[in-house]
Coordinates of C-alpha atoms and ligand atoms in Angstrom, one line a residue:
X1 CA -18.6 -50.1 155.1
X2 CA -20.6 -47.2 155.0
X3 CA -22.6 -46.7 158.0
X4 CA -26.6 -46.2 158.0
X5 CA -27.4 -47.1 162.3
X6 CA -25.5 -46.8 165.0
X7 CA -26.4 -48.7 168.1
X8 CA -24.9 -47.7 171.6
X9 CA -25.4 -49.8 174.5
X10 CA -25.3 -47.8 178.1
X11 CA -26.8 -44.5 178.2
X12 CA -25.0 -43.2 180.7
X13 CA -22.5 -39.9 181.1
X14 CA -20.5 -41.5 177.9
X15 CA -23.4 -43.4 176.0
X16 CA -25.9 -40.4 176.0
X17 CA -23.3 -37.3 175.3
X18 CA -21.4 -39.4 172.5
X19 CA -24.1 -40.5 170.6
X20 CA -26.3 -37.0 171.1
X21 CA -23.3 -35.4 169.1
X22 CA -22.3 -38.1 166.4
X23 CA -26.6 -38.0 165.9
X24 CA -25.8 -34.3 165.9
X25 CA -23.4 -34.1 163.3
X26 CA -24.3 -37.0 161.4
X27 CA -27.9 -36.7 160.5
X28 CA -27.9 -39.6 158.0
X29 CA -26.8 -41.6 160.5
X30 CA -30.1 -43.1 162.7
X31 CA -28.4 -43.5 166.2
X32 CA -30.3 -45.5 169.0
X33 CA -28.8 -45.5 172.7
X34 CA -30.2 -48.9 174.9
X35 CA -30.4 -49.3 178.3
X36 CA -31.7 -51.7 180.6
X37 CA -32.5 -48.9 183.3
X38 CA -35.8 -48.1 181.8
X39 CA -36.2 -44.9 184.4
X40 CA -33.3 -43.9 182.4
X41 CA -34.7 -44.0 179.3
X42 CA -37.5 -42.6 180.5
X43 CA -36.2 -39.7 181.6
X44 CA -33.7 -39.3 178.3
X45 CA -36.9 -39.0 176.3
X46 CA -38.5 -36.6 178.8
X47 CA -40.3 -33.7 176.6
X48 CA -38.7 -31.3 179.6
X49 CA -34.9 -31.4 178.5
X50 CA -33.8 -29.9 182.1
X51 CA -34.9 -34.0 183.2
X52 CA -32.5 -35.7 181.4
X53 CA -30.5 -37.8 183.1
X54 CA -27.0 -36.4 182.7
X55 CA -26.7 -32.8 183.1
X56 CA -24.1 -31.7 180.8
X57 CA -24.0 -27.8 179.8
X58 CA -24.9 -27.3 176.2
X59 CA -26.6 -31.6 176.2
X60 CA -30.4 -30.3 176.9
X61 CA -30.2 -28.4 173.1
X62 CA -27.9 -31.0 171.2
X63 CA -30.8 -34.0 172.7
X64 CA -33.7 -31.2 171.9
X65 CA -32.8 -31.1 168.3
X66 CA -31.3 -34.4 167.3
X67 CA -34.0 -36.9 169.2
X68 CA -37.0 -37.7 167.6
X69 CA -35.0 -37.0 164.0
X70 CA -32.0 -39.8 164.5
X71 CA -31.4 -39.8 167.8
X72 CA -33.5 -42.3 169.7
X73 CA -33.4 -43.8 173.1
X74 CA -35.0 -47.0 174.0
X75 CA -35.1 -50.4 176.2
X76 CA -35.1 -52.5 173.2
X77 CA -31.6 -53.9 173.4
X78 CA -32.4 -56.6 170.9
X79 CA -33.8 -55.1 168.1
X80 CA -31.8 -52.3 168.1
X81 CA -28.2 -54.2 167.9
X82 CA -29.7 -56.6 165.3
X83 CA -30.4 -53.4 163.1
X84 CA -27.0 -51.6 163.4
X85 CA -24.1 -51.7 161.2
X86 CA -22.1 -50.8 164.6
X87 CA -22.5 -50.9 167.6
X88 CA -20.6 -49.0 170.5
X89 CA -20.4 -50.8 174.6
X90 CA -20.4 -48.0 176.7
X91 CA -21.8 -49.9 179.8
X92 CA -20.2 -49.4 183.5
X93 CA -17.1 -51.1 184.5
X94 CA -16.8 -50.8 187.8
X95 CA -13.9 -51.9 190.1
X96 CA -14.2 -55.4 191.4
X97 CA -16.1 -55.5 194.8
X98 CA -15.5 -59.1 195.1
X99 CA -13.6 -62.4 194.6
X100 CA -10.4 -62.2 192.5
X101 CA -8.7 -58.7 191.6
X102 CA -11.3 -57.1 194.5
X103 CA -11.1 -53.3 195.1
X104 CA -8.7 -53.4 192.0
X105 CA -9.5 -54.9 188.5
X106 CA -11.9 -53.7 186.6
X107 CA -15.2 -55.7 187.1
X108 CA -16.0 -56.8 183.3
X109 CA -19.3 -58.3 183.9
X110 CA -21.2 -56.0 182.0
X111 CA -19.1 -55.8 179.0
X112 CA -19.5 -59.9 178.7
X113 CA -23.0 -59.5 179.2
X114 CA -22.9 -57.4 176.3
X115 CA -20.6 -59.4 173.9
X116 CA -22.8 -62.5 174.5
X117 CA -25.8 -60.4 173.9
X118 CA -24.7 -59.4 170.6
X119 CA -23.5 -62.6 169.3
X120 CA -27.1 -64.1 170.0
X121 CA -29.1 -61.1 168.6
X122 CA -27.2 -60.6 165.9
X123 CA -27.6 -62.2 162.3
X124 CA -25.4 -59.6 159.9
X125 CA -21.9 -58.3 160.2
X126 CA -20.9 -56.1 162.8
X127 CA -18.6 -53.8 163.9
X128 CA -18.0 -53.3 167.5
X129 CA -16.6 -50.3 169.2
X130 CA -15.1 -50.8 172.8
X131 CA -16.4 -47.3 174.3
X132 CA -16.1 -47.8 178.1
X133 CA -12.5 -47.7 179.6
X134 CA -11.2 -51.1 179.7
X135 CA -8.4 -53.0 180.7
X136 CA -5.5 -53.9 178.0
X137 CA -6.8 -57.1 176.4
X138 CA -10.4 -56.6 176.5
X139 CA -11.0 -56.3 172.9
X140 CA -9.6 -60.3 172.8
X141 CA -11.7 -61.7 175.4
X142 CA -14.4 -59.6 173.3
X143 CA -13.4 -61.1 170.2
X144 CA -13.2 -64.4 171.2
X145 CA -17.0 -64.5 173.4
X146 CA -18.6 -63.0 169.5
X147 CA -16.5 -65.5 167.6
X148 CA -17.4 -68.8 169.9
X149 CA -21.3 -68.4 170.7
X150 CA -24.6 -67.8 169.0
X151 CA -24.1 -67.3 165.0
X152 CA -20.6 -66.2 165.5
X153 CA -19.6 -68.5 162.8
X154 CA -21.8 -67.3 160.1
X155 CA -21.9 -63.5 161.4
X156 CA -18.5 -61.5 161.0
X157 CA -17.0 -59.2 163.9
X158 CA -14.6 -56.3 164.3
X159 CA -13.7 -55.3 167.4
X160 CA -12.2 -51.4 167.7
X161 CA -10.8 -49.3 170.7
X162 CA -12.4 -45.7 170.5
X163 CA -11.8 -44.8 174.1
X164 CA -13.8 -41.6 175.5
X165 CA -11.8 -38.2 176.7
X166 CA -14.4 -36.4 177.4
X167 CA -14.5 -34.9 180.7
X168 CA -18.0 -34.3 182.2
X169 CA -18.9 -30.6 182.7
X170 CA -17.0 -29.8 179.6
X171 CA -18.7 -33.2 178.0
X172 CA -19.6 -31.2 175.3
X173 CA -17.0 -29.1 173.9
X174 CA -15.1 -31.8 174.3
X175 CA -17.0 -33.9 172.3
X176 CA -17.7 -31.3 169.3
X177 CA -13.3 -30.0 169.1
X178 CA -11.5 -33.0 170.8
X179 CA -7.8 -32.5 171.1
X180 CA -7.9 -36.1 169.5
X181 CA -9.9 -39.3 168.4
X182 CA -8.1 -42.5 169.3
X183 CA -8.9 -45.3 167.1
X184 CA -7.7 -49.2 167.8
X185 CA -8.3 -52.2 165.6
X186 CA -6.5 -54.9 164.0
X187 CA -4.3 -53.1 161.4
X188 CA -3.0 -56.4 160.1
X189 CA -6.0 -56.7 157.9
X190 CA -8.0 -55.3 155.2
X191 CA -11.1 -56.0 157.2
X192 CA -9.9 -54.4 160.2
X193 CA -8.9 -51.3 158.1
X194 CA -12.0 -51.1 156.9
X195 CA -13.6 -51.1 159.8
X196 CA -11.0 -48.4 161.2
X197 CA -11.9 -46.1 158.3
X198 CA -15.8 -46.4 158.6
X199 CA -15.3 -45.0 162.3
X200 CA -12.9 -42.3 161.1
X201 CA -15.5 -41.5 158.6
X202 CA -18.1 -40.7 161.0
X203 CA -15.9 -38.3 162.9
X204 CA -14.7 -36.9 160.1
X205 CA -17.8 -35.0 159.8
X206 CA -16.7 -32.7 162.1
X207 CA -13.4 -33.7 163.6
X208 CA -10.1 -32.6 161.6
X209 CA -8.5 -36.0 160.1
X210 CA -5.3 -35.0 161.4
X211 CA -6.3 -35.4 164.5
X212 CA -8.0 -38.4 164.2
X213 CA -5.0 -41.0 165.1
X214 CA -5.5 -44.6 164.3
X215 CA -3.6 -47.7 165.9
X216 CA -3.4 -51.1 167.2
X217 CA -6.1 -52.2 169.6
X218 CA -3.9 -52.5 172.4
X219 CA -1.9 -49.3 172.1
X220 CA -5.2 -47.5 172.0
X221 CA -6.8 -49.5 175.2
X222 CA -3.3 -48.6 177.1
X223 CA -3.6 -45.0 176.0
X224 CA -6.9 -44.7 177.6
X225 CA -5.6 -45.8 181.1
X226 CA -2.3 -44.0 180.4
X227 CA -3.8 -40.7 179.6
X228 CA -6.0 -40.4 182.7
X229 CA -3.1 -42.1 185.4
X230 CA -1.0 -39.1 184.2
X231 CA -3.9 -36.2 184.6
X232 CA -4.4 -38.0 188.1
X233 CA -1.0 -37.9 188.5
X234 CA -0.7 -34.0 188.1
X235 CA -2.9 -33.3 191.1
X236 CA -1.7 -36.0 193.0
X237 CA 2.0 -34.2 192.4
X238 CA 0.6 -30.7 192.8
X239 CA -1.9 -31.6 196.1
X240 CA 1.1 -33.5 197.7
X241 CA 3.2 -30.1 197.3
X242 CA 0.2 -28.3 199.3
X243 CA 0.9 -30.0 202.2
X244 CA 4.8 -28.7 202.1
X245 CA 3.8 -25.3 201.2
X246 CA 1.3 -25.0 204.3
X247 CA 4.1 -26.0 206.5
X248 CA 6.8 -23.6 204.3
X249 CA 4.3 -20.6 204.2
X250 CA 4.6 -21.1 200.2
X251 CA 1.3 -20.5 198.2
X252 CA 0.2 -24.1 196.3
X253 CA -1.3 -21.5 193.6
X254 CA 1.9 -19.4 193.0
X255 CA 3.8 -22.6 192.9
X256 CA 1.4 -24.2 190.3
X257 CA 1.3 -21.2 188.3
X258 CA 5.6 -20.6 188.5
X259 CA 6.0 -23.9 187.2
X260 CA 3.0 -24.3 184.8
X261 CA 4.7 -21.3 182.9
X262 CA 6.8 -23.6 181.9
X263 CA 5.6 -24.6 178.6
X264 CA 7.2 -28.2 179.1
X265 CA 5.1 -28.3 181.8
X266 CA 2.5 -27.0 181.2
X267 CA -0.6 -24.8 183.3
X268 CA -3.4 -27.3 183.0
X269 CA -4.3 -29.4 185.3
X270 CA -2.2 -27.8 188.3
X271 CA -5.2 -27.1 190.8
X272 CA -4.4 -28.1 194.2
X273 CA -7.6 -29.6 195.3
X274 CA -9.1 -31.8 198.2
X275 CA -8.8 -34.7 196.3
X276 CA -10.0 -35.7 192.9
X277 CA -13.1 -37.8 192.2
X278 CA -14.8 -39.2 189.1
X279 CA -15.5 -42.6 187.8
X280 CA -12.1 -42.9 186.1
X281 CA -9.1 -41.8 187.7
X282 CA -9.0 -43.9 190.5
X283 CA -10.3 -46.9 188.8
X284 CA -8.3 -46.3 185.8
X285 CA -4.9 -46.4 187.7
X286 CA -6.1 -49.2 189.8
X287 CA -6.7 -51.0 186.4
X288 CA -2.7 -50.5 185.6
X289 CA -1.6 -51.3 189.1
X290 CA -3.7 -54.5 188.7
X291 CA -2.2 -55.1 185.0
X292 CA 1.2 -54.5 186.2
X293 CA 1.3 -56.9 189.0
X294 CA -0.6 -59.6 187.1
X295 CA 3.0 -59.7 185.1
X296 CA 5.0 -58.9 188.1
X297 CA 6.1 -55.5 187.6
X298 CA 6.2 -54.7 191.0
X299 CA 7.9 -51.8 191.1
X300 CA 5.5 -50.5 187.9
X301 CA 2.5 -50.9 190.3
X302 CA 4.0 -49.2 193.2
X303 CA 4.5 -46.4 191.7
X304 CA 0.9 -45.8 190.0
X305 CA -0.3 -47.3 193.1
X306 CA 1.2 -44.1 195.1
X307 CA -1.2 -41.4 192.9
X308 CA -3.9 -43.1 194.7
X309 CA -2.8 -43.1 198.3
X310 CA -1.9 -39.3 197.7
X311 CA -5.4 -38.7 197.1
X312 CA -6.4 -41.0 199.8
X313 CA -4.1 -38.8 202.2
X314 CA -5.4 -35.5 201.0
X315 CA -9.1 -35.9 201.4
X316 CA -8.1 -38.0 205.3
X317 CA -6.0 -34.8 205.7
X318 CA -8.5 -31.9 204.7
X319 CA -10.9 -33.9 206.9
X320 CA -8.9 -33.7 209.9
X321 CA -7.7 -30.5 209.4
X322 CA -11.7 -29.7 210.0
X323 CA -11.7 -31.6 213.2
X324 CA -8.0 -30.4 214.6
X325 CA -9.2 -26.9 214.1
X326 CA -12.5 -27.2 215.5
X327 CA -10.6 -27.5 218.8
X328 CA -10.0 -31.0 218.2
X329 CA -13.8 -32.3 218.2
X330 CA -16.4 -31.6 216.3
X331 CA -19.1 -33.9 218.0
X332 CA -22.6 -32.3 217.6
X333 CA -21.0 -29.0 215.5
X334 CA -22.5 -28.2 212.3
X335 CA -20.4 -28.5 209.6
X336 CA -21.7 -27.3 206.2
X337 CA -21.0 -28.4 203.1
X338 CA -20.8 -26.3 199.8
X339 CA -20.8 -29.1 197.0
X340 CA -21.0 -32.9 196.7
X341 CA -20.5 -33.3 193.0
X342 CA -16.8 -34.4 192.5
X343 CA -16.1 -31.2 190.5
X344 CA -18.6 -28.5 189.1
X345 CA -21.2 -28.2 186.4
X346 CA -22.2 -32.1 186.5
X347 CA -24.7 -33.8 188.9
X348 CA -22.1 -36.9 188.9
X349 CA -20.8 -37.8 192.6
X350 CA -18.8 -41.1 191.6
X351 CA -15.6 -41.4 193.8
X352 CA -16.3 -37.1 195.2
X353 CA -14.1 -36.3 197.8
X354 CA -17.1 -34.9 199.7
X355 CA -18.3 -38.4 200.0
X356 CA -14.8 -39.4 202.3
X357 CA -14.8 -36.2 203.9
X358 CA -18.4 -36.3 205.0
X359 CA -17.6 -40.4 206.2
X360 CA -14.4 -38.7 208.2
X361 CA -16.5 -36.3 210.1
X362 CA -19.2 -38.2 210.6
X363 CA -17.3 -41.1 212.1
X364 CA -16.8 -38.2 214.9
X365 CA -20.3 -37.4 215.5
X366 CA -20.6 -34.3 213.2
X367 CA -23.6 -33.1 211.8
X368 CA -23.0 -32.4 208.2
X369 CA -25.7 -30.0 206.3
X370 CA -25.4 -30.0 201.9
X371 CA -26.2 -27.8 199.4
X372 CA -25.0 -28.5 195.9
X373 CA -27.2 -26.6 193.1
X374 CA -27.1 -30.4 190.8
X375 CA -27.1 -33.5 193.2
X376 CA -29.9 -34.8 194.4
X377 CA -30.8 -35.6 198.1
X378 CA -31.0 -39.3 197.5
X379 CA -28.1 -39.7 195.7
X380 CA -26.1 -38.1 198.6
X381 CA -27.5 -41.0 200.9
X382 CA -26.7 -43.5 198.4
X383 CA -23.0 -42.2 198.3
X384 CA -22.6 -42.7 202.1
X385 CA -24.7 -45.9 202.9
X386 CA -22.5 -47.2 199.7
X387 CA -19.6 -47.0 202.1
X388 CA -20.8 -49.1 204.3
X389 CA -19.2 -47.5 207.5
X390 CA -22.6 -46.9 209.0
X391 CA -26.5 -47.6 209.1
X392 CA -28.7 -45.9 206.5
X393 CA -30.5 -44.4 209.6
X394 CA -27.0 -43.0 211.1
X395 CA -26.6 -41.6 207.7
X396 CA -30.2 -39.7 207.5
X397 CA -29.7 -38.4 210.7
X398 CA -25.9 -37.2 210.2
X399 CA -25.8 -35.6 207.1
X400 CA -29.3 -33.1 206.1
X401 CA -29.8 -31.6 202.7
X402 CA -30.9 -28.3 201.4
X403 CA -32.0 -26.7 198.4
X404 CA -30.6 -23.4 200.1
X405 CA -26.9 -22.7 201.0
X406 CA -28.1 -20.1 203.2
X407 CA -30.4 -22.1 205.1
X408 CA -27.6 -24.6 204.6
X409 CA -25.3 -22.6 206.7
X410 CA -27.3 -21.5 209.2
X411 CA -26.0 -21.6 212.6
X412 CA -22.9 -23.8 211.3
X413 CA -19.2 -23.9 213.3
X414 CA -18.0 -24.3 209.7
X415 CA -18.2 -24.2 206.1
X416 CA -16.3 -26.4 203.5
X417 CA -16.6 -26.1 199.5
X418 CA -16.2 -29.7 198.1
X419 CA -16.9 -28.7 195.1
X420 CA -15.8 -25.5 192.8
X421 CA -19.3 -24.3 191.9
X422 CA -19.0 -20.7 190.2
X423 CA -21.9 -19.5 191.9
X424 CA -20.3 -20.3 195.4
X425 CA -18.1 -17.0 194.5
X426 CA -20.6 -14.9 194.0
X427 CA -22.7 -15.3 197.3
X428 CA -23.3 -12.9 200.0
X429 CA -20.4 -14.1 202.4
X430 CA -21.4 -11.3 205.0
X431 CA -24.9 -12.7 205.1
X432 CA -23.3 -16.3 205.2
X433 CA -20.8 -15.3 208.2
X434 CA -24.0 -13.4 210.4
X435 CA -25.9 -16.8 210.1
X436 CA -22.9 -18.9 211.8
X437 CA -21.7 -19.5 215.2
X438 CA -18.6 -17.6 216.2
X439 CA -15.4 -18.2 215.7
X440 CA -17.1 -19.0 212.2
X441 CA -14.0 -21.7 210.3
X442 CA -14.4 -21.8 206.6
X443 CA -12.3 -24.7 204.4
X444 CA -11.9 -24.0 201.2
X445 CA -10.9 -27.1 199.6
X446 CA -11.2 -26.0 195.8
X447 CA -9.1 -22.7 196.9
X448 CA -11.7 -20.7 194.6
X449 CA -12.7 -17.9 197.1
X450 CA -10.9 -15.0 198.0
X451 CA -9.5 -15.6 201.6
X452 CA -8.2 -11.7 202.5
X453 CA -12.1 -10.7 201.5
X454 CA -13.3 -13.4 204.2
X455 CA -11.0 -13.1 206.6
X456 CA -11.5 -9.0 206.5
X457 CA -15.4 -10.2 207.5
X458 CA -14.5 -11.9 210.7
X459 CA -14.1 -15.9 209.1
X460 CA -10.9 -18.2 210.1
X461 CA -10.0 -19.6 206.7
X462 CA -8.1 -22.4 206.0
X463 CA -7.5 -22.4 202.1
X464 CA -5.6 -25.4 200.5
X465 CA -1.9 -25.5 199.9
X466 CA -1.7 -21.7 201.5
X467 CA 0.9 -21.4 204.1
X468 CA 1.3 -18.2 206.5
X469 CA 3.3 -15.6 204.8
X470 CA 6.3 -14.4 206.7
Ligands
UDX1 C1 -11.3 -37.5 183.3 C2 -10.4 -37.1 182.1 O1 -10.1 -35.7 182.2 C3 -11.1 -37.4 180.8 O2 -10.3 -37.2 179.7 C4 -11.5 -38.9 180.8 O3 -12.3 -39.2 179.6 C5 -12.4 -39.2 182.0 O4 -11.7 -38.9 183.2 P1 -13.4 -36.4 184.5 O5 -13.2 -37.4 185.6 O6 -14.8 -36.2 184.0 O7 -12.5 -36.7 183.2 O8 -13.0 -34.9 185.1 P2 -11.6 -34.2 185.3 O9 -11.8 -32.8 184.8 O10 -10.4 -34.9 184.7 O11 -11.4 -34.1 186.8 C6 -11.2 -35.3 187.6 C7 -11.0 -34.9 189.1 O12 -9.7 -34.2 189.3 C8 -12.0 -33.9 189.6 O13 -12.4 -34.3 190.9 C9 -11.4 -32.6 189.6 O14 -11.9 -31.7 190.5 C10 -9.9 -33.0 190.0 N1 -8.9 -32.0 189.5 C11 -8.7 -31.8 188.2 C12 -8.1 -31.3 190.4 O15 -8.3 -31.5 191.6 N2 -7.2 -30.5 190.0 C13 -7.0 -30.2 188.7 O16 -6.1 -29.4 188.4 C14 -7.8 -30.9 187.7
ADP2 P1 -20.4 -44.2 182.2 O1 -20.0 -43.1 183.0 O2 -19.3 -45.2 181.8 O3 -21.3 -43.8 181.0 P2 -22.8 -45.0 183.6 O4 -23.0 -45.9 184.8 O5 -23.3 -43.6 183.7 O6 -21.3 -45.2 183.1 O7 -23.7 -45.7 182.4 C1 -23.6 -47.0 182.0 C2 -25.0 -47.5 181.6 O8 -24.9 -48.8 181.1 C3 -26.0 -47.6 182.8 O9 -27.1 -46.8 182.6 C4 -26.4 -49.1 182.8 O10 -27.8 -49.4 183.1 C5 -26.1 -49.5 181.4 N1 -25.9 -51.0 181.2 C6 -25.1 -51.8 181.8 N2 -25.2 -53.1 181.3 C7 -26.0 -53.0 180.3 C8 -26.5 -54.0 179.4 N3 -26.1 -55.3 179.4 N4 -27.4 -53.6 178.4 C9 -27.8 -52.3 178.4 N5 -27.4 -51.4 179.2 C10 -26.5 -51.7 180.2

């Protein structure tokens, strides 16, 4: 089937991205991203491109030239999935907060929503392309909800497996030279081929075919959770090695770098860090952990399970570092924080390690002052009150925001960078260090800034993974 309009349900940091670059590079395609959020919407077809709703370097000119032309954003779920040949699910799928599988399976709520939304809407064939990260199996449950209700007797449905690799900050390039396309669907028939090959077609206009790798359903849904367990996995290995080479006196970074030269290793990432964040890492490996023990593979589970209580331990452990150094309390002291966004150049602050560290020092009365250059204020209070450690007042009153790291730091006991922001290397670290209270602490929990500089102006660093030389 060749395809004229593309429908993509969720425009959120996968829905919006995706479907600005296939309306990008395919300009005969007419592409329409839904949402039920209509302030999203809104703000995706804001005429001032620095207000969409994701910020993604390099997304503000892809939207700018592509909406308007085939690239359209709108509330009107129903129309839009009745007039597209396929349509991609990129909705949230959250872990479980309740009942069965809580804190662990993936909460696939939306995703029915969605299926049972498209069987009633729709009156002509479809194909449908699993975009959000799902569990193994999801594609079935899928298949059977569009089979069983509405017209799905008279309307026909393929189901595909096209997970996302993007990674946001880098959303872009990522999307435009992907190391790969992963395609699922049923292989075992011609329609399912056929609906493989119109998806391969699309990227094909600017993806290499060779690299565009087609398979069964389920292989691609596992690859998804497989790929990201292992990246997490990485820093989990490398960030439980900083807490040995603070002890040893090794360096975390000379470590990563000895070993990354390794080409069966590898160099990427190797980045000791105070934790990572993200909405997929931890919920992806919880996803297996939850798979594996639904078919008793114990041991299977254990071990994925462990990448997450590393990460657990090393934001805990950053955070009490803080407080053991600040003479053991840091009731009333002013801690500030550079960064809430769970790495740099996105405004996302899913899962950010700043978000447990801040709960940490809190819990022991700190007062915690932010400055990130993307997140906004409320989002930092809807992090913390999402916790549900404390009241929303506590939280107002605990943690203030800024729009200035200097005024940020101002009379603070200590600074900590959550978050490697470029421009955090470039300020004016005297000026910083005259502002604080002495002995002025900095944590560097991204191990981006140069320590001998800081500690030759008078601050006691702590840097991660850095042991005392002999
Ligand atoms: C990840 C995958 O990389 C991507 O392929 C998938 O589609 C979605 O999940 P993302 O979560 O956007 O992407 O960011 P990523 O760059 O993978 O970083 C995740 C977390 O790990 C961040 O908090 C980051 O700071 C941290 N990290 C990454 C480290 O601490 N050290 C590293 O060396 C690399
Ligand atoms: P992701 O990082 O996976 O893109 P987001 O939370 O950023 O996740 O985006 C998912 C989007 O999907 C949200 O904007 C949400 O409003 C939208 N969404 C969820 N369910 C539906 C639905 N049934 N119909 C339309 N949009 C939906």
């Amino acid at each position: 089937m060749k395809i004229k309009n593309i429908c993509c349900i969720g425009a959120g940091y996968v829905g919006g991205p995706t479907m600005a670059v296939i309306a990008q590079k395919c300009p005969h395609i007419q592409v329409t991203v839904v949402d039920i959020n209509e302030k999203r919407i809104e703000a995706w077809n804001d005429s001032n491109l620095e207000k969409l709703p994701v910020y993604e370097p390099g997304l503000d000119k892809i939207v700018g030239e592509a909406r308007g032309r085939n690239l359209f954003f709108s509330t009107h779920v129903d129309q839009a999935i009745d007039q597209a040949d396929m349509i991609f699910i990129s909705v949230n799928t959250p872990t479980k907060t309740y009942g069965k599988g809580k804190g662990m399976a993936a909460d696939l709520k939306y995703i029915e929503l969605c299926a049972r939304q498209i069987a009633r809407v729709a009156t002509s064939d479809k194909i449908v392309v699993e975009k959000s990260t799902l569990p193994v199996r999801t594609a079935s449950a899928i298949k059977s909800i569009l089979d069983n209700t509405g017209n799905g007797s008279k309307v026909k449905f393929q189901i595909l497996s096209n997970p996302e690799f993007l990674a946001e900050g880098t959303a872009i390039e990522d999307l435009l030279d992907p190391d790969r396309v992963l395609i699922g669907g049923d292989t075992s028939t011609s329609e399912g081929n056929d609906a493989i090959e119109s998806l391969v077609n699309i990227y094909a206009n600017w993806v290499n075919k060779e690299q565009i790798l087609t398979t069964n359903v389920w292989s691609s849904e596992l690859s998804k959770l497989t790929a990201n367990a292992f990246l997490a996995q990485r820093v989990s290995s490398i960030n439980s090695l900083s807490e040995l080479c603070e002890k040893t006196g090794a360096d975390v970074n000379e470590v990563a770098k000895a070993i990354g030269m390794d080409s069966r290793i590898g160099s990427k990432f190797l980045k000791s860090s105070v934790g990572f964040g993200g909405s997929c890492f931890q919920k992806d490996i919880l996803n297996l952990v939850y798979i594996a023990k639904s078919y008793g593979l114990t041991e299977v589970a254990d071990y994925w399970e462990q990448v997450i209580l590393m990460n657990d331990h090393q934001k805990r452990r950053f955070a009490h570092h803080i407080i053991s150094t600040l003479f053991n309390t840091v009731s009333g002291k002013k801690i500030a924080f550079l960064g809430w966004a769970f790495k740099k150049d996105t405004n996302d602050t899913r899962e950010s390690a700043a978000i447990y560290v801040a709960d940490e020092l809190l819990n022991e009365q700190s007062q915690i002052d932010v400055y990130d250059p993307k997140v906004e204020e409320q989002q930092m209070y809807t992090d913390l009150d999402y916790l549900n450690t404390r009241s929303s007042k506590d939280n107002r009153e605990g943690l203030t925001v800024h729009q200035d790291p200097y005024r940020a730091c101002e009379n603070a006991h200590a600074i900590a960078v959550l978050t490697e922001w470029d421009e955090f290397k470039t300020y004016d670290w005297q000026k910083l260090y005259d502002r604080m209270q002495k002995p002025a602490f900095l944590f560097d929990g991204r191990g981006i800034l140069n320590i001998e500089e800081l500690e030759n102006i008078g601050f006691v660093c702590y840097k991660i993974g850095k042991g005392k030389d002999l």
